[in-house]
């Protein structure tokens, strides 16, 4: 009998993570499809879909999606934490109200990259899953501690490693640096003055090393949208600076395609850095904005890779800390991360749904209280009830208008007028 996998995602980064797992399931004989909740905020362009490796997807309202996903053998939820919580809670209530003797899907959740915020909150959002794919050993330690304190069994925690990464990082490349890549992040840094500073420093690097090809890889094209969207797109920001050095260029090639030709990757806190290290590329986290939660680099202190642009220009490159590498590149066995997840799902398919981790974790403690709170809210006045769906199909259009207004204002208005406009479009 052919097993069926359903992937649920709403953005390109989520799609990339989930499709990477789905390919492993496909290699084991599974069929798979992608569902996108139509009544929630979502944005996946054709180029993003192609880069993720998916043939297509089906838009479906939340309640219909929940019912459709229940018919699969496994569901990979590649959504932001609050929506994972909502899905798993809704599924638990559906199972309670419409029980059936067998055939419930194994629910898999995880994180699409480095967890830079809401570490414990993100774990709790995913705690009613059958498999929580944990990216690193340090994350696992935090989750185990939180679960113990809140009486949540650890049955669903799987130290899988990030599916984008190999078991062991490749040997670091040596030799001359010929190509340098900056992996841009849409909202890190957030402020326009910091973003233009970043690009100017990249220009400075290119000018100091005219024999090197210096690439900037934006997270998305100006007309595209992602979960995190740039208020000031790199293309717009660069037009505000003096002319770029001749050895500088912008590229939209996928990171995975670029890494084979790159000798040094720079970023503030992007997960692309982990892919880079995994591929044996010299890597550095830019520390010019300081170490701060808003930059996401506070979780990277142990890497040993945070460095200033001045040192980068002087070719004083950092090296990764071995203990940090051991936390990030999971080698508890010789299985790749996606293989570990598939193995665990296969084991759980043979277990009665009432004895799977999602059921065990829901019986007592924190998660049982969460469902009780949901039920109590239903009996309260509407002002005490949560909105049925956070974000609608209109939200992407509103956000796009805000982004375009910000770009136009930055280009055309004096500084004070632009700041007033930005305050308006944000509210």
mmCIF file of C-alpha atoms in Angstrom, residues 24 28 46 48 73 82 87 93 96 108 144 168 203 265 331 348 367 379:
data_model
loop_
_atom_site.group_PDB
_atom_site.id
_atom_site.type_symbol
_atom_site.label_atom_id
_atom_site.label_comp_id
_atom_site.label_asym_id
_atom_site.label_seq_id
_atom_site.Cartn_x
_atom_site.Cartn_y
_atom_site.Cartn_z
ATOM 1 C CA UNK A 24 13.081 11.652 1.349
ATOM 2 C CA UNK A 28 10.877 5.512 0.190
ATOM 3 C CA UNK A 46 6.388 30.352 -9.222
ATOM 4 C CA UNK A 48 10.076 30.234 -5.218
ATOM 5 C CA UNK A 73 -0.687 8.875 6.669
ATOM 6 C CA UNK A 82 0.989 29.826 16.453
ATOM 7 C CA UNK A 87 -3.677 23.074 13.714
ATOM 8 C CA UNK A 93 -10.628 18.446 19.061
ATOM 9 C CA UNK A 96 -12.266 13.842 20.078
ATOM 10 C CA UNK A 108 5.593 16.193 12.077
ATOM 11 C CA UNK A 144 13.784 19.088 27.590
ATOM 12 C CA UNK A 168 29.124 16.255 9.143
ATOM 13 C CA UNK A 203 31.036 48.078 -1.437
ATOM 14 C CA UNK A 265 29.903 33.648 2.813
ATOM 15 C CA UNK A 331 25.791 12.833 14.074
ATOM 16 C CA UNK A 348 4.879 5.566 14.706
ATOM 17 C CA UNK A 367 -1.289 20.622 26.976
ATOM 18 C CA UNK A 379 -18.548 29.816 26.191
#
